[in-house]
CSV table of C-alpha atoms in Angstrom, one decimal:
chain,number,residue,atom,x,y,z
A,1,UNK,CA,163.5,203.3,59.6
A,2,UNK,CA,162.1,199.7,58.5
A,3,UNK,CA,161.9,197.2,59.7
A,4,UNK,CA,163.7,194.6,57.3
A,5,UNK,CA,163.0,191.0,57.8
A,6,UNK,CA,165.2,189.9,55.3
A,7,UNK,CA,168.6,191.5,54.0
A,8,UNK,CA,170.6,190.2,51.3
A,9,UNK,CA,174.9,191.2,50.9
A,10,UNK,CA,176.8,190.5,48.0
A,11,UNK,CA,175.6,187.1,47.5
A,12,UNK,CA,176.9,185.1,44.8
A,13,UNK,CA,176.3,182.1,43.5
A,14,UNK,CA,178.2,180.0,41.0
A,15,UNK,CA,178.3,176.7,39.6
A,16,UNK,CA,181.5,175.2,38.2
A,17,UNK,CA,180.5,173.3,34.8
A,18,UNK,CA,183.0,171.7,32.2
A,19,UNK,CA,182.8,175.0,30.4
A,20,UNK,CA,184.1,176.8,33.4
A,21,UNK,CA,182.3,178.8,36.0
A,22,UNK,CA,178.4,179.9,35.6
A,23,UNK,CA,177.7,182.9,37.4
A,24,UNK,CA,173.9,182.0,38.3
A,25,UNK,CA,173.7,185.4,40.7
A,26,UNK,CA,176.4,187.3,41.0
A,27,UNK,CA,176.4,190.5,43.7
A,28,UNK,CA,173.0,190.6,44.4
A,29,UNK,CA,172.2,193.0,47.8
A,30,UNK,CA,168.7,193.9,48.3
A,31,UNK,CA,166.4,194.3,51.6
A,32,UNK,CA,162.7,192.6,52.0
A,33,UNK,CA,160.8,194.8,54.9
A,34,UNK,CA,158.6,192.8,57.6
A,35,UNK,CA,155.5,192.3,55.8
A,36,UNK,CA,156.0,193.2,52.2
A,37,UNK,CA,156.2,191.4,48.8
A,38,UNK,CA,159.9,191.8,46.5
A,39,UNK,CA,158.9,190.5,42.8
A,40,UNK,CA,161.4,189.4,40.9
A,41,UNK,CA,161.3,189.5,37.0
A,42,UNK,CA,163.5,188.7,34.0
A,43,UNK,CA,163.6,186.0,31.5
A,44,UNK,CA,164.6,182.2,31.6
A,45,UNK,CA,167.8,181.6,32.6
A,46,UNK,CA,168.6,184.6,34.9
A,47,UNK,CA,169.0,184.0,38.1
A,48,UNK,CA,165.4,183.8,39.6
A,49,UNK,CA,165.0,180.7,41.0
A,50,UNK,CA,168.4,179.9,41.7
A,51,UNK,CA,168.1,183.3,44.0
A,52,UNK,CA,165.1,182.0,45.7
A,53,UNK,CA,166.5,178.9,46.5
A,54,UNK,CA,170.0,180.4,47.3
A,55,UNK,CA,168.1,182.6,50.1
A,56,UNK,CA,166.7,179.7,51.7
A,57,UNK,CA,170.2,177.6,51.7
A,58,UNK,CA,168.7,175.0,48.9
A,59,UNK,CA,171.8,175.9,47.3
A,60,UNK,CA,174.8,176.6,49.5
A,61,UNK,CA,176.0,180.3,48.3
A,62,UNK,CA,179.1,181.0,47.2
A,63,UNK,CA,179.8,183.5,49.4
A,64,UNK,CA,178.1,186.8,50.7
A,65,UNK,CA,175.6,187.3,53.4
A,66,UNK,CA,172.0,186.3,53.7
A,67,UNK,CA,170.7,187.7,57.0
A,68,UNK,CA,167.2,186.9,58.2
A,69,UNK,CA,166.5,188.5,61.3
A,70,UNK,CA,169.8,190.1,61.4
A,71,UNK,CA,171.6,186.2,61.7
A,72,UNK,CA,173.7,185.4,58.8
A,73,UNK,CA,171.9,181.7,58.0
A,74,UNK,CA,174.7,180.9,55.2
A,75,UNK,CA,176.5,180.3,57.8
A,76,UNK,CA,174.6,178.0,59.7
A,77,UNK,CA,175.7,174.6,60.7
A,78,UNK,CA,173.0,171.4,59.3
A,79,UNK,CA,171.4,171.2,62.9
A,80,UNK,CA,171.2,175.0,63.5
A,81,UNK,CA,169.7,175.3,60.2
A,82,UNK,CA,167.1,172.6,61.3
A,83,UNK,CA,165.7,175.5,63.6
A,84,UNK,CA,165.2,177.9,61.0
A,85,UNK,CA,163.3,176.1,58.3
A,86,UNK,CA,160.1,176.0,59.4
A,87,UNK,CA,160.1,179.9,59.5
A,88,UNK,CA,161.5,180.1,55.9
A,89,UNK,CA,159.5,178.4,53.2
A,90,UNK,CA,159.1,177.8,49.5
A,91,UNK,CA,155.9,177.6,47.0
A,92,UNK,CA,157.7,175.7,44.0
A,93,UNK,CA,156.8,176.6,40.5
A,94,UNK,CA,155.4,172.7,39.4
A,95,UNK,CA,152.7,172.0,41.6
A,96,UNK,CA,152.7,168.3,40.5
A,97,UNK,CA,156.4,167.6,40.4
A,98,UNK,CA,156.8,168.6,44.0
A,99,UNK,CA,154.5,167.1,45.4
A,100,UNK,CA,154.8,162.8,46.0
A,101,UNK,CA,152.2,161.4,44.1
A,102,UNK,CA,152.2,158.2,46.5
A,103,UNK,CA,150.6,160.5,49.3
A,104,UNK,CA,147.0,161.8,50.0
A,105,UNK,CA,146.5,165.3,50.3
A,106,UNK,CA,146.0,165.0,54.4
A,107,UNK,CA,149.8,163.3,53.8
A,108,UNK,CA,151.2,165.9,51.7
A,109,UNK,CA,149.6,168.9,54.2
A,110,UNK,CA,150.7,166.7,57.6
A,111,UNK,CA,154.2,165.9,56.1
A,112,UNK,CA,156.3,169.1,57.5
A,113,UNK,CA,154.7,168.6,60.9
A,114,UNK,CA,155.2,165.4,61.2
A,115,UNK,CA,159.5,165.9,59.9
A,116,UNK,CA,159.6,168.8,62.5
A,117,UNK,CA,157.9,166.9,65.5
A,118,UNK,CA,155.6,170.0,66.1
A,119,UNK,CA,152.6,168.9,67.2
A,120,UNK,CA,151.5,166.3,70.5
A,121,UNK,CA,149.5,163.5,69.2
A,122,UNK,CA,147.9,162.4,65.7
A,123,UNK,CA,145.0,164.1,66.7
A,124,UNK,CA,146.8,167.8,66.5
A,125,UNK,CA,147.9,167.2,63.3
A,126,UNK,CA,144.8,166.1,61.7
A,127,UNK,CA,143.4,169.5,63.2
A,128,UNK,CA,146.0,172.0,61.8
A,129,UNK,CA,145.9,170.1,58.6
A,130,UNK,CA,141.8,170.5,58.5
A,131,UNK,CA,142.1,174.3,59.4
A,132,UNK,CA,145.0,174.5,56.8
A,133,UNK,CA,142.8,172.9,54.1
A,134,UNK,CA,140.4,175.9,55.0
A,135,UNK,CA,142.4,177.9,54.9
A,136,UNK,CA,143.6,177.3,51.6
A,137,UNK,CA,140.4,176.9,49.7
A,138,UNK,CA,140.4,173.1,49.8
A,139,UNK,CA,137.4,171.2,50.3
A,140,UNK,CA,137.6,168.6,52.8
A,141,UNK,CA,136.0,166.2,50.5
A,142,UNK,CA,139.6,166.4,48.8
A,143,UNK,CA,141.2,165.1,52.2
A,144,UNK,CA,141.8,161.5,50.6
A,145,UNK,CA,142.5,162.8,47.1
A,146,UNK,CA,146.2,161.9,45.3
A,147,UNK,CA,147.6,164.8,43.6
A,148,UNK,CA,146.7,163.3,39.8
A,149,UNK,CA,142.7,163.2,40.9
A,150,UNK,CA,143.2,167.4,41.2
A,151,UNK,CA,143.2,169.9,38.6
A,152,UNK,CA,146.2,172.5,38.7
A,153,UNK,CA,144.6,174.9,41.0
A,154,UNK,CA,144.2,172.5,43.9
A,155,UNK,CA,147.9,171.2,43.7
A,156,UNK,CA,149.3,174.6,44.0
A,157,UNK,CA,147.0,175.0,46.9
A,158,UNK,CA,148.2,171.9,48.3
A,159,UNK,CA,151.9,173.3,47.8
A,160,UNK,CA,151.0,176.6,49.8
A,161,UNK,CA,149.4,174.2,52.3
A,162,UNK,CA,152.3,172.6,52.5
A,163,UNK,CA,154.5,175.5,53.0
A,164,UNK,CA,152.1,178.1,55.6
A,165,UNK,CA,151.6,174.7,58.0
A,166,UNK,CA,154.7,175.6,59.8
A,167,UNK,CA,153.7,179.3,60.1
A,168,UNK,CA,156.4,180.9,58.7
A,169,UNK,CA,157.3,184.3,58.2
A,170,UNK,CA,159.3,184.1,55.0
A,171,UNK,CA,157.9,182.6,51.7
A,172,UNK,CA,160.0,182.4,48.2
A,173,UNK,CA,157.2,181.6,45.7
A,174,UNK,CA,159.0,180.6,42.8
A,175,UNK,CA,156.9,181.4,39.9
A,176,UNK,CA,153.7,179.6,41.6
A,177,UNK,CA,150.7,180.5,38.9
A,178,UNK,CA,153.1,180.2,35.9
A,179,UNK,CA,151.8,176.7,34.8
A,180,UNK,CA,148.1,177.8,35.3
A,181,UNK,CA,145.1,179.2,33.2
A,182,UNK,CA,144.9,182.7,33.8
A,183,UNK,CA,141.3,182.4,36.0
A,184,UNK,CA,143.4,179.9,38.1
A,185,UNK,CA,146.2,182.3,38.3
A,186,UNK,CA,144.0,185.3,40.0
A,187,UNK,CA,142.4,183.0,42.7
A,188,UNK,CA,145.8,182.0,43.3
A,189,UNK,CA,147.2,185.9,43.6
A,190,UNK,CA,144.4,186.4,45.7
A,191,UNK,CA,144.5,183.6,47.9
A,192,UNK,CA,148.3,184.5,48.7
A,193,UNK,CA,147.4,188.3,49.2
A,194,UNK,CA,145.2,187.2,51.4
A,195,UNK,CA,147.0,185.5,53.2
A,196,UNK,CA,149.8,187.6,53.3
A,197,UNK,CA,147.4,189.9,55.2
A,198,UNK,CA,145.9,187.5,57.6
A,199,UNK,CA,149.3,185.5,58.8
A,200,UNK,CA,151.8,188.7,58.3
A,201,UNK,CA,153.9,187.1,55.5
A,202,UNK,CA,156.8,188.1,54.1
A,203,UNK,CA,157.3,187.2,49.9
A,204,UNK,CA,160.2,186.7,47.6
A,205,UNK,CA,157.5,186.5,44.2
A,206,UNK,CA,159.5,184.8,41.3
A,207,UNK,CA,157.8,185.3,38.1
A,208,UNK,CA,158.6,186.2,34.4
A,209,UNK,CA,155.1,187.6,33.9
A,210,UNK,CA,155.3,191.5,34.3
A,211,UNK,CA,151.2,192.3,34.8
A,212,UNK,CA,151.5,189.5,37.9
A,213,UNK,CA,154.3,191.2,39.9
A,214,UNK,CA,152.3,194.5,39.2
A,215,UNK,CA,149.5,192.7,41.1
A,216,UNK,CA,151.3,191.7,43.9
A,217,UNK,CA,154.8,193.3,44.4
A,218,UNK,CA,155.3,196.1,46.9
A,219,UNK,CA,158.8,196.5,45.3
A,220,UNK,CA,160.5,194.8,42.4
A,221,UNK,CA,164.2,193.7,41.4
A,222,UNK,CA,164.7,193.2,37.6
A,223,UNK,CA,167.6,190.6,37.1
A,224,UNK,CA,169.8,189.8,33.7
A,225,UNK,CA,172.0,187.0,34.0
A,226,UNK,CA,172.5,187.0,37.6
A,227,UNK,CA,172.7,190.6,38.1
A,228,UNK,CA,169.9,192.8,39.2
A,229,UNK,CA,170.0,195.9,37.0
A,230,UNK,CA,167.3,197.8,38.3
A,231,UNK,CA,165.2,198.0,41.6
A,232,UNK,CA,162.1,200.0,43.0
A,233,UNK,CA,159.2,200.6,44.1
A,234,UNK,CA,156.4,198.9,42.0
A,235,UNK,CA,154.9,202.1,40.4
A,236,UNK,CA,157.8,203.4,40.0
A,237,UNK,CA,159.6,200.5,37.4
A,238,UNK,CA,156.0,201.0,35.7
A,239,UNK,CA,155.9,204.9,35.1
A,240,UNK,CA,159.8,205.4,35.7
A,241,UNK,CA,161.9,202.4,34.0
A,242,UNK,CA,165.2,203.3,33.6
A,243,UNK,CA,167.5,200.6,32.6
A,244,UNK,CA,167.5,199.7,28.9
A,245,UNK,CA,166.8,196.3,30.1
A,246,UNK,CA,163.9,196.7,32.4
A,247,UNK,CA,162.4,199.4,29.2
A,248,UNK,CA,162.4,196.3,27.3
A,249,UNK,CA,160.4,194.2,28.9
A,250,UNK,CA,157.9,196.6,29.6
A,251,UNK,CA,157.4,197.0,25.9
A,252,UNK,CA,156.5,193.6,25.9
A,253,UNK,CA,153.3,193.3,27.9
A,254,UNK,CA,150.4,192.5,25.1
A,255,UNK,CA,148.1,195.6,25.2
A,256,UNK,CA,144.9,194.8,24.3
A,257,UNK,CA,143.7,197.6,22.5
A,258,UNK,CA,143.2,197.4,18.7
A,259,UNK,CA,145.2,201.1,18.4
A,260,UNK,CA,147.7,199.1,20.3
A,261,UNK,CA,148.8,197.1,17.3
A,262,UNK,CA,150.1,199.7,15.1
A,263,UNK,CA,152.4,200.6,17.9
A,264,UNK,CA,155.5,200.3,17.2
A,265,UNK,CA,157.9,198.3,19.7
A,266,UNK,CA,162.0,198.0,20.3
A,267,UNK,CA,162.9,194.5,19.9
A,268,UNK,CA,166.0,193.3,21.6
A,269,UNK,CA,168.4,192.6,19.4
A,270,UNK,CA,172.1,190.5,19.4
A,271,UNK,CA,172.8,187.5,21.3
A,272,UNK,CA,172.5,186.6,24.8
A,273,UNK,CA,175.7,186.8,26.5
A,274,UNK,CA,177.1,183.6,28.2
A,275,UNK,CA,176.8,183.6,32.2
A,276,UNK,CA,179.9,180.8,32.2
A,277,UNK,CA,182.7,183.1,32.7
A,278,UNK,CA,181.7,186.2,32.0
A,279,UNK,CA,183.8,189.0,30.9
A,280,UNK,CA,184.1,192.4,33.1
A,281,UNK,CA,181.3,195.1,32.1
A,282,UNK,CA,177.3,195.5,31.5
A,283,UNK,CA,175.8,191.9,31.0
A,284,UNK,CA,173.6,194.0,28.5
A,285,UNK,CA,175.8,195.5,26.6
A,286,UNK,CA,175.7,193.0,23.6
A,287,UNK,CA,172.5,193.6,24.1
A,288,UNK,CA,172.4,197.3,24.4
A,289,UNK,CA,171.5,199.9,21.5
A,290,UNK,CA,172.9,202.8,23.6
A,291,UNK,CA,176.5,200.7,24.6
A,292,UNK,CA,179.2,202.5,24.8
A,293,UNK,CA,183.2,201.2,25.1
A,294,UNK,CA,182.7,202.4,28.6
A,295,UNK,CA,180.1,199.6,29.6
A,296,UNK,CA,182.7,197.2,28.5
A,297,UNK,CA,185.3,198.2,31.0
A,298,UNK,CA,184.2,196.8,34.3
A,299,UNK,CA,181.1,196.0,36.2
A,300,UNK,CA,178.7,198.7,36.7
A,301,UNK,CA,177.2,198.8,40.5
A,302,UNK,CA,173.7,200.1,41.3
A,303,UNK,CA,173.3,203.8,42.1
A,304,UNK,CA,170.5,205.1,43.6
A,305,UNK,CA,168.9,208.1,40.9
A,306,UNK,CA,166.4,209.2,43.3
A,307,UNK,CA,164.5,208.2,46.5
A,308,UNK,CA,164.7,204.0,46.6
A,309,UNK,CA,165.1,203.8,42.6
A,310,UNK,CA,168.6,202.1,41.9
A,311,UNK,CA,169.9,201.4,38.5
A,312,UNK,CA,173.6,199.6,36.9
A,313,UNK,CA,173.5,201.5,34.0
A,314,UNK,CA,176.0,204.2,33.0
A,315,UNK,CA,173.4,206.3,31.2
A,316,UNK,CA,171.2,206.7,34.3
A,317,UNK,CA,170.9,210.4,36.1
């Protein structure tokens, strides 16, 4: 059996707005084993990030269980949550907004030891933030540097400074080469593959760009307004998709092939259903050219079709 680092129940989150309640993730249950990277797709607006930050109580669920190392931390009181932090991290997607332009990069890098008191003297911290900056792929030239004197690539690598200097052993990056040139993007993927490897991380990958969690996902969870409607192994949501959905965005990915662009492709048609009080049944099925009055009736729970494939969709065998 594995070994699962991370393992998610029923969780739910909702937000109560003037328009009534907004299902941002509703029922999601998945595992993350020791070691491996979950990518999560779907478009804007389903439920990524406000998963990600859900999982590392940013956002206090609505209810369900989030159990990292077997202990429920949604249930964790402000100081015992204080313990767990540093081994439970995010990479944010904006690598300028989240960082304080008012700091040097040796500030931004030092900051999270200095808030968790983890090292003896200054002299310790200058050190780990030096090895970090190494580490990282940041010149130490840059030590002085604010965060508007860098290109891109350097702030994001300041944001996964930021986030490793604690050593942790889970990592949410939410979408962290989305607002970079694709040459950026790769060193990025890289660096954070590589780092997986050297430090043992564990990754939640947030991203909306299909060929990226192909790169780096060991398994991936497709989610449509805050349900996930498909989940499997990597290879297998590439040469197996099942879900309607999950077919969908597939057919999306630019091929570049010349042959390629007399191919023709399924557009998704109708309108996007609200997520503020959502009525029972398929969030797809507005969506959904093979709907039938049976995906209207209630909600459809994953079933597993074969060996760690699971699908919420009635036409699935």
């Amino acid at each position: 059996m594995r070994e699962h680092l991370l393992e998610v129940r029923n969780l739910k989150k909702y937000f109560n707005t003037p328009a009534g309640m907004l299902h941002a993730v509703d029922d999601v249950s998945f595992e993350i084993p020791k070691g491996k990277t979950m990518g999560v797709v779907g478009e804007s607006g389903c439920g990524k990030s406000t998963l990600g930050r859900t999982l590392l109580c940013l956002d206090q669920p609505t209810s369900g269980e989030i159990l990292f190392q077997g202990m429920d931390i949604a249930q964790l009181k402000k100081r015992e949550m204080k313990k767990v932090r540093p081994r439970i991290q995010m990479v944010f997607q904006d690598p300028y907004s989240s960082l304080n332009g008012r700091m040097t990069v040796r500030q931004l890098i030092a900051e999270p030891l200095l808030v968790n008191k983890t090292c003896k003297n200054r002299a310790e911290v200058d050190q780990k933030v030096d090895q970090m900056m190494e580490t990282v792929g940041l010149a130490a030239r840059l030590a002085p540097a604010y965060p508007h004197e860098l290109d891109g690539g350097r702030r994001q690598r300041i944001g996964i400074a930021r986030a490793l200097i604690l050593e942790p052993e889970f990592v949410v990056c939410d979408e962290p080469v989305s607002a970079l040139d694709v040459s950026i993007q790769a060193q990025i993927l890289n660096l954070l593959m590589d780092l997986q490897e050297s430090m043992g991380l564990t990754y939640m990958f947030i991203t909306h760009d299909l060929s990226v969690v192909r790169h780096i996902s060991n398994e991936i969870m497709v989610m449509y307004l805050g349900k996930c409607v498909e989940r499997a192994e990597a290879k297998e949501i590439f040469r197996n998709p099942v879900h309607p959905y999950t077919k969908a965005l597939l057919a999306a990915i630019p091929i570049p092939s010349i042959a390629s662009c007399h191919k023709k492709r399924e557009l998704i048609q109708g309108e996007v259903t609200s997520p503020v009080n959502p009525k029972p049944g398929c969030r797809f099925a507005a969506r959904c050219p093979f709907a039938v009055e049976e995906c209207r009736q209630g909600d459809i729970p994953l079933r597993e079709i074969s060996p760690g494939h699971y699908v919420a969709c009635n036409m699935a065998r």
